[in-house]
Amino acid sequence: MKKDTGTRKEITSKWRLETQLVRGGLWRSEAGETSEAMFMTSGFSYDKAEDAAARFEGTQEGYTYSRLRNPTCAMFEEKMALIEGAEAARSTATGMAAVQTALMAIVAAGDHVVASRALFGSCRYILEQILPKFGIDITFVDSRDNANWDTAFRDNTAAVFIETPANPTLDVVDIAYVSKLAHQAGALVIVDNVFATPLLQKPLSLGADIVVYSATKHIDGQGRCLGGCILTSNEIMDEIIMPFYRNTGPNMSPFNAWVMVKSLETMALRVNQMCDNAAALADTLADTGAFEELLYPGRKDFAQHDLAMKQMTKGGSVIALHIKGGQEKAFKFLNALEIIDISNNIGDARSLITHPASTTHYSVVEKTRQELGITDGMIRLSVGLEHKDDLINDIVQAAKQAGLI
Ligand SMILES: *Cc1c(COP(=O)(O)O)cnc(C)c1O
């Protein structure tokens, strides 16, 4: 018999975020384990054949097969739904599985999709290369000016895909504005909320219909597991997402779900500290004059600062830097770093730095990269949990070695 410890929504939804992160979704077996159990099982057995029939019929509650639902994944999903303020959540093997599932579940041949132009490389690839193969038209919008959205919608627009702040340019999208236009056109709005995390920004409360995450980033936050999550209303989940999800199998492994559940317990502590470190680094580094341009949504000199701060409670953990001297100087700077790792992940406890044009956005055609501002001299810094002064010293010494100061 399960003990009801943290799954009654009428109680858990009233808890504050920190309590939800630690206790939300907790489901104890009869052993009374303190920490969540890992149900590493593909299937489930039934006492009687009648029970199996009833579960498949939907008249008996319970598990049938881990592609459809698994108890450890369900604990992760319940916790995610609580902190996002969503009715329903489903976990996926990766962030890209979440993006692909959400899009493919909505669109059909002959539909049109509107997307912000600045996107994570693989998100852009799905929209630009994969969906058109199935007869779906895409319009990309420069999201920095709301007027650009006004003319983007058509009668057959079925979905909008936006990422805000975007990877790696940090372009911000006005979620409320775009959602209003989308709903007038009868389209569903999907927000990739990876950079903001559920802590800083709540797209559903701003009018979006579906939120997707790469749990690989701040949610695991310690560089161990890939994962993703789709969050939405019960209606959209049951009627649109689940028929696709159930039959195509983008699921997260119970092992990864267990790691993610443990990670969520500390997410607020980690993300808050990472954002505070990033804000301190952005201010100090801007004053060194080592970089041609420094982009950080939390700084007043960021072009979309007001909108970013209207939608987010902090500026995030990622800083974009433009280095004079293109790829050669950028590589010199990266290679001279002693603490910060050259790595294309973000949201990790370790500070990580990458050169998007040759890594995360390598698959984006050159012309598009130029339009987006992903120049050969651009680098993306994901600020971690090390002491901020050690990070500043590392960056300054590397900038000196690279001849930037
Ligand atoms: C990393 C990332 C993804 C993809 O997530 P994976 O877990 O690597 O599949 C999608 N969107 C954004 C904004 C990301 O940063």
Coordinates of C-alpha atoms and ligand atoms in Angstrom, one line a residue:
M1 CA 0.0 0.0 0.0
K2 CA 1.4 3.4 -0.9
K3 CA 1.4 6.0 1.8
D4 CA 0.1 9.4 0.7
T5 CA 2.9 11.7 1.5
G6 CA 3.1 14.5 -1.1
T7 CA 0.8 13.7 -3.9
R8 CA -2.4 15.4 -2.8
K9 CA -2.6 18.5 -5.0
E10 CA -5.0 20.3 -2.8
I11 CA -2.3 20.3 -0.1
T12 CA 0.9 20.4 -2.1
S13 CA -0.2 23.2 -4.4
K14 CA -0.5 25.6 -1.3
W15 CA 3.1 24.9 -0.3
R16 CA 5.8 27.5 -1.1
L17 CA 8.3 26.7 -3.9
E18 CA 11.1 25.5 -1.6
T19 CA 8.8 23.0 0.1
Q20 CA 7.4 21.7 -3.2
L21 CA 11.0 21.2 -4.5
V22 CA 11.8 19.0 -1.5
R23 CA 8.6 17.3 -0.7
G24 CA 6.2 17.7 -3.7
G25 CA 5.3 14.5 -5.5
L26 CA 6.9 12.2 -2.9
W27 CA 5.3 8.8 -3.0
R28 CA 6.4 6.3 -0.4
S29 CA 6.0 2.5 -0.7
E30 CA 5.1 0.3 2.3
A31 CA 8.8 0.2 3.2
G32 CA 8.5 3.8 4.3
E33 CA 11.7 4.9 2.6
T34 CA 12.8 8.5 3.4
S35 CA 14.1 9.3 -0.1
E36 CA 12.3 8.5 -3.3
A37 CA 12.5 4.9 -4.5
M38 CA 13.8 4.0 -7.9
F39 CA 11.4 1.8 -9.8
M40 CA 13.7 0.4 -12.4
T41 CA 11.1 -1.7 -14.1
S42 CA 9.8 -1.9 -17.6
G43 CA 6.5 -3.5 -16.7
F44 CA 4.1 -4.3 -13.9
S45 CA 2.3 -7.4 -12.8
Y46 CA -1.3 -7.9 -11.9
D47 CA -2.9 -10.2 -9.2
K48 CA -5.6 -11.3 -11.6
A49 CA -6.3 -11.2 -15.3
E50 CA -9.4 -9.1 -14.5
D51 CA -7.1 -6.4 -13.0
A52 CA -5.0 -6.2 -16.2
A53 CA -8.1 -5.8 -18.2
A54 CA -9.4 -3.1 -15.9
R55 CA -6.2 -1.1 -16.0
F56 CA -6.2 -1.2 -19.8
E57 CA -9.8 -0.2 -19.8
G58 CA -9.0 2.7 -17.5
T59 CA -11.5 1.6 -14.8
Q60 CA -8.7 0.6 -12.3
E61 CA -5.9 3.0 -11.3
G62 CA -2.4 1.7 -11.5
Y63 CA 0.6 1.1 -13.7
T64 CA 0.8 -1.1 -16.9
Y65 CA 4.0 -0.4 -18.7
S66 CA 6.8 2.2 -18.1
R67 CA 6.4 3.7 -21.6
L68 CA 2.9 4.8 -20.4
R69 CA 3.8 5.7 -16.8
N70 CA 6.5 4.8 -14.2
P71 CA 6.3 5.6 -10.5
T72 CA 9.7 7.3 -10.3
C73 CA 9.1 9.3 -13.4
A74 CA 5.7 10.2 -12.0
M75 CA 7.3 11.6 -8.9
F76 CA 9.6 13.8 -11.0
E77 CA 6.6 14.9 -13.2
E78 CA 4.4 15.7 -10.1
K79 CA 7.2 17.9 -8.6
M80 CA 7.7 19.7 -12.0
A81 CA 4.0 20.3 -12.4
L82 CA 3.8 21.8 -8.9
I83 CA 6.8 24.2 -9.3
E84 CA 5.6 25.3 -12.8
G85 CA 2.0 25.7 -11.7
A86 CA 0.9 23.3 -14.5
E87 CA -1.9 20.8 -14.3
A88 CA 0.1 18.1 -16.0
A89 CA 3.7 17.1 -16.8
R90 CA 5.4 14.3 -18.7
S91 CA 9.1 13.6 -18.6
T92 CA 11.2 12.8 -21.7
A93 CA 14.6 11.3 -22.4
T94 CA 16.1 14.6 -23.5
G95 CA 15.1 18.3 -24.0
M96 CA 15.0 17.7 -27.7
A97 CA 12.6 14.8 -27.2
A98 CA 10.3 17.2 -25.3
V99 CA 10.5 19.8 -28.1
Q100 CA 10.0 17.3 -30.9
T101 CA 7.1 15.6 -29.1
A102 CA 5.3 18.9 -28.3
L103 CA 5.6 20.1 -32.0
M104 CA 4.8 16.8 -33.7
A105 CA 1.8 16.1 -31.5
I106 CA 0.3 19.4 -32.6
V107 CA 1.1 19.9 -36.2
A108 CA -0.2 18.1 -39.4
A109 CA 0.6 18.4 -43.1
G110 CA -0.6 21.8 -44.4
D111 CA -0.1 23.6 -41.1
H112 CA 2.0 26.7 -40.5
V113 CA 4.3 27.3 -37.5
V114 CA 5.6 30.6 -36.3
A115 CA 8.9 30.7 -34.3
S116 CA 11.3 33.2 -32.8
R117 CA 14.4 33.2 -35.0
A118 CA 17.0 32.9 -32.2
L119 CA 16.8 29.4 -31.0
F120 CA 19.0 26.5 -29.7
G121 CA 20.6 24.9 -32.8
S122 CA 18.6 21.6 -32.7
C123 CA 15.3 23.4 -32.1
R124 CA 16.0 25.5 -35.2
Y125 CA 17.0 22.3 -37.1
I126 CA 13.6 20.7 -36.3
L127 CA 11.7 23.7 -37.5
E128 CA 13.9 24.5 -40.5
Q129 CA 14.8 21.0 -41.8
I130 CA 12.5 18.4 -40.3
L131 CA 9.0 19.8 -40.2
P132 CA 9.1 21.1 -43.8
K133 CA 9.7 17.5 -44.9
F134 CA 6.2 16.8 -43.6
G135 CA 4.5 19.7 -45.5
I136 CA 4.7 22.2 -42.7
D137 CA 5.5 25.9 -43.4
I138 CA 7.6 27.9 -41.0
T139 CA 7.9 31.6 -40.4
F140 CA 10.8 32.9 -38.3
V141 CA 10.4 36.2 -36.5
D142 CA 13.0 38.6 -35.1
S143 CA 11.4 38.6 -31.7
R144 CA 13.1 41.8 -30.4
D145 CA 10.4 44.0 -31.9
N146 CA 6.8 43.1 -31.1
A147 CA 5.6 44.6 -34.5
N148 CA 7.3 41.7 -36.3
W149 CA 4.8 39.2 -34.7
D150 CA 1.8 41.2 -36.0
T151 CA 2.1 40.0 -39.6
A152 CA 3.5 36.5 -38.9
F153 CA 0.2 34.6 -38.3
R154 CA -1.9 32.9 -41.0
D155 CA -5.3 31.1 -41.0
N156 CA -3.5 27.7 -40.8
T157 CA -1.0 28.6 -38.0
A158 CA -1.2 25.7 -35.6
A159 CA 1.7 26.4 -33.2
V160 CA 4.2 29.0 -32.0
F161 CA 7.6 28.0 -30.8
I162 CA 9.6 30.5 -28.7
E163 CA 12.7 30.4 -26.6
T164 CA 13.2 33.3 -24.1
P165 CA 15.9 34.2 -23.3
A166 CA 17.3 32.6 -26.4
N167 CA 20.4 30.5 -26.7
P168 CA 23.0 32.0 -27.1
T169 CA 22.0 35.6 -28.2
L170 CA 19.7 36.0 -25.1
D171 CA 17.0 37.7 -27.3
V172 CA 13.8 38.0 -25.2
V173 CA 10.3 37.3 -26.5
D174 CA 7.2 39.1 -25.0
I175 CA 5.3 35.9 -24.0
A176 CA 2.0 37.7 -23.2
Y177 CA 2.0 39.6 -26.5
V178 CA 2.8 36.6 -28.7
S179 CA 0.3 34.4 -26.8
K180 CA -2.5 36.9 -27.4
L181 CA -1.9 37.0 -31.1
A182 CA -1.5 33.2 -31.3
H183 CA -4.8 32.6 -29.5
Q184 CA -6.6 35.0 -31.9
A185 CA -5.2 32.9 -34.7
G186 CA -6.2 29.6 -33.0
A187 CA -2.6 28.5 -32.4
L188 CA -1.0 26.9 -29.3
V189 CA 2.1 28.5 -27.8
I190 CA 5.1 26.4 -26.8
V191 CA 7.8 28.1 -24.7
D192 CA 11.3 26.6 -24.3
N193 CA 12.0 27.9 -20.8
V194 CA 15.4 26.3 -20.3
F195 CA 17.4 29.5 -19.9
A196 CA 14.9 31.1 -17.4
T197 CA 14.2 27.8 -15.4
P198 CA 10.9 27.4 -13.6
L199 CA 12.3 29.5 -10.8
L200 CA 12.7 32.8 -12.8
Q201 CA 9.8 32.7 -15.3
K202 CA 6.3 31.2 -15.5
P203 CA 5.2 31.2 -19.2
L204 CA 1.9 29.5 -18.5
S205 CA 0.9 32.4 -16.2
L206 CA 1.8 34.8 -19.1
G207 CA -0.6 33.0 -21.5
A208 CA 1.5 30.2 -23.0
D209 CA -0.1 26.8 -23.5
I210 CA 2.9 24.4 -23.2
V211 CA 6.3 24.7 -21.5
V212 CA 9.2 22.5 -22.4
Y213 CA 12.5 21.9 -20.6
S214 CA 15.8 20.3 -21.2
A215 CA 16.2 18.9 -17.6
T216 CA 19.8 18.3 -18.6
K217 CA 20.5 21.9 -17.8
H218 CA 19.7 23.6 -14.4
I219 CA 17.3 20.8 -13.3
D220 CA 20.0 18.1 -13.1
G221 CA 22.5 21.0 -12.8
Q222 CA 25.4 18.7 -12.0
G223 CA 26.2 17.3 -15.5
R224 CA 25.0 13.8 -15.0
C225 CA 21.9 13.0 -16.9
L226 CA 20.0 14.0 -20.0
G227 CA 16.3 14.6 -19.6
G228 CA 13.3 16.8 -20.5
C229 CA 9.8 17.7 -19.5
I230 CA 6.6 18.8 -21.2
L231 CA 4.1 20.8 -19.0
T232 CA 0.6 21.9 -19.9
S233 CA -3.1 21.7 -19.0
N234 CA -4.8 18.4 -18.4
E235 CA -6.8 18.9 -21.6
I236 CA -3.9 19.5 -23.9
M237 CA -1.9 16.7 -22.3
D238 CA -4.7 14.2 -22.6
E239 CA -6.0 15.1 -26.0
I240 CA -2.9 16.3 -27.9
I241 CA 0.4 15.3 -26.3
M242 CA -0.4 11.8 -24.8
P243 CA -1.7 10.0 -27.9
F244 CA 1.7 10.9 -29.5
Y245 CA 3.8 10.3 -26.4
R246 CA 2.3 6.9 -25.5
N247 CA 2.8 5.5 -28.9
T248 CA 6.2 6.9 -29.9
G249 CA 8.1 6.4 -26.6
P250 CA 10.1 9.6 -25.9
N251 CA 10.2 8.6 -22.2
M252 CA 12.8 9.4 -19.5
S253 CA 14.5 6.4 -17.9
P254 CA 13.4 5.8 -14.2
F255 CA 17.1 6.1 -13.3
N256 CA 17.4 9.6 -14.8
A257 CA 14.0 10.6 -13.2
W258 CA 15.4 9.5 -9.8
V259 CA 18.5 11.7 -10.3
M260 CA 16.3 14.6 -11.4
V261 CA 14.0 14.2 -8.4
K262 CA 17.1 14.5 -6.1
S263 CA 18.4 17.4 -8.1
L264 CA 15.2 19.4 -7.8
E265 CA 15.6 19.4 -4.0
T266 CA 18.5 21.8 -4.4
M267 CA 17.5 23.6 -7.5
A268 CA 16.3 26.8 -5.9
L269 CA 19.6 27.1 -3.9
R270 CA 21.7 26.4 -7.0
V271 CA 19.8 28.6 -9.5
N272 CA 19.6 31.6 -7.2
Q273 CA 23.4 31.4 -6.4
M274 CA 24.2 30.9 -10.1
C275 CA 22.2 34.0 -11.1
D276 CA 23.7 36.1 -8.3
N277 CA 27.2 35.0 -9.5
A278 CA 26.3 35.8 -13.1
A279 CA 25.0 39.3 -12.2
A280 CA 28.3 40.0 -10.3
L281 CA 30.4 38.7 -13.1
A282 CA 28.5 40.7 -15.7
D283 CA 29.0 43.9 -13.9
T284 CA 32.7 43.4 -13.2
L285 CA 33.6 42.1 -16.6
A286 CA 31.7 45.0 -18.3
D287 CA 34.1 47.3 -16.5
T288 CA 37.3 45.6 -17.6
G289 CA 36.8 46.7 -21.2
A290 CA 38.1 43.3 -22.4
F291 CA 34.9 42.5 -24.4
E292 CA 33.5 44.4 -27.4
E293 CA 30.0 43.7 -26.1
L294 CA 28.6 42.0 -23.0
L295 CA 25.0 40.8 -23.0
Y296 CA 23.2 40.0 -19.8
P297 CA 19.4 40.4 -19.4
G298 CA 19.9 41.6 -15.8
R299 CA 21.9 44.6 -16.8
K300 CA 20.4 48.0 -17.6
D301 CA 22.4 48.3 -20.8
F302 CA 20.8 45.1 -22.2
A303 CA 18.5 46.2 -25.0
Q304 CA 15.5 44.2 -23.8
H305 CA 16.2 44.7 -20.0
D306 CA 12.8 46.1 -19.2
L307 CA 10.9 43.2 -20.8
A308 CA 13.3 40.6 -19.4
M309 CA 12.7 41.9 -15.9
K310 CA 9.0 42.1 -16.4
Q311 CA 8.9 38.4 -17.2
M312 CA 11.8 37.1 -15.1
T313 CA 12.7 37.5 -11.4
K314 CA 16.4 37.5 -12.1
G315 CA 18.7 37.9 -15.1
G316 CA 19.6 34.2 -15.5
S317 CA 22.9 32.4 -15.3
V318 CA 24.2 32.9 -18.8
I319 CA 26.3 35.8 -20.2
A320 CA 27.1 36.3 -23.9
L321 CA 30.4 38.0 -24.8
H322 CA 31.6 39.4 -28.1
I323 CA 35.4 39.3 -28.6
K324 CA 37.2 41.5 -31.1
G325 CA 39.4 39.4 -33.4
G326 CA 36.9 36.7 -34.3
Q327 CA 37.4 32.9 -33.8
E328 CA 41.2 33.1 -33.4
K329 CA 41.0 35.5 -30.4
A330 CA 38.0 33.7 -29.0
F331 CA 39.8 30.3 -29.1
K332 CA 42.9 31.9 -27.5
F333 CA 40.8 33.3 -24.7
L334 CA 39.0 30.0 -24.1
N335 CA 42.2 28.0 -24.2
A336 CA 43.8 30.3 -21.5
L337 CA 41.1 29.7 -18.9
E338 CA 42.2 27.7 -15.9
I339 CA 39.0 27.1 -13.9
I340 CA 36.1 27.5 -16.4
D341 CA 35.7 24.4 -18.6
I342 CA 35.3 24.5 -22.4
S343 CA 32.0 22.7 -22.7
N344 CA 28.8 23.2 -24.6
N345 CA 26.4 22.5 -21.7
I346 CA 24.7 25.2 -19.5
G347 CA 23.1 25.4 -16.1
D348 CA 25.8 23.3 -14.4
A349 CA 27.4 23.7 -11.0
R350 CA 30.7 24.1 -12.9
S351 CA 31.1 27.3 -15.0
L352 CA 31.2 26.3 -18.6
I353 CA 32.1 28.3 -21.7
T354 CA 31.6 27.6 -25.4
H355 CA 32.0 29.1 -28.8
P356 CA 28.5 28.7 -30.3
A357 CA 29.4 29.2 -34.0
S358 CA 31.7 26.1 -34.0
T359 CA 29.7 24.0 -31.5
T360 CA 26.0 24.4 -30.5
H361 CA 25.1 26.4 -33.6
Y362 CA 27.5 24.7 -36.0
S363 CA 24.5 23.1 -37.8
V364 CA 22.9 26.5 -38.4
V365 CA 23.8 27.8 -41.8
E366 CA 26.4 30.6 -41.9
K367 CA 24.0 33.3 -43.2
T368 CA 21.4 32.6 -40.5
R369 CA 24.2 32.7 -37.8
Q370 CA 25.2 36.2 -39.1
E371 CA 21.6 37.4 -39.0
L372 CA 21.2 36.1 -35.4
G373 CA 24.4 37.8 -34.3
I374 CA 26.2 34.5 -33.6
T375 CA 29.5 35.9 -34.9
D376 CA 32.8 34.1 -34.9
G377 CA 33.8 36.2 -31.9
M378 CA 30.8 35.3 -29.8
I379 CA 31.2 33.2 -26.7
R380 CA 28.6 31.9 -24.2
L381 CA 29.4 31.7 -20.5
S382 CA 27.3 29.6 -18.2
V383 CA 28.1 30.8 -14.7
G384 CA 28.3 28.1 -12.0
L385 CA 28.6 27.8 -8.3
E386 CA 32.4 28.5 -7.8
H387 CA 33.3 31.6 -5.9
K388 CA 32.6 34.6 -8.1
D389 CA 36.0 36.2 -7.4
D390 CA 37.8 33.1 -8.6
L391 CA 35.8 33.1 -11.8
I392 CA 36.5 36.9 -12.3
N393 CA 40.2 36.3 -11.8
D394 CA 40.2 33.4 -14.2
I395 CA 38.5 35.4 -16.9
V396 CA 40.7 38.5 -16.4
Q397 CA 44.0 36.4 -16.6
A398 CA 42.7 34.6 -19.7
A399 CA 41.7 38.0 -21.3
K400 CA 45.2 39.3 -20.6
Q401 CA 46.8 36.2 -22.1
A402 CA 44.7 36.5 -25.2
G403 CA 45.6 40.2 -25.5
L404 CA 42.1 41.5 -24.9
I405 CA 43.3 43.8 -22.1
Ligands
LIG1 C1 20.0 22.2 -24.3 C2 18.8 22.8 -24.8 C3 17.8 22.0 -25.5 C4 18.0 20.6 -25.8 O1 18.1 19.8 -24.6 P1 18.8 18.4 -24.6 O2 18.6 17.9 -23.2 O3 20.3 18.6 -24.9 O4 18.2 17.5 -25.6 C5 16.7 22.7 -25.9 N1 16.6 24.0 -25.8 C6 17.5 24.8 -25.1 C7 17.2 26.2 -25.0 C8 18.6 24.2 -24.6 O5 19.6 25.0 -24.0

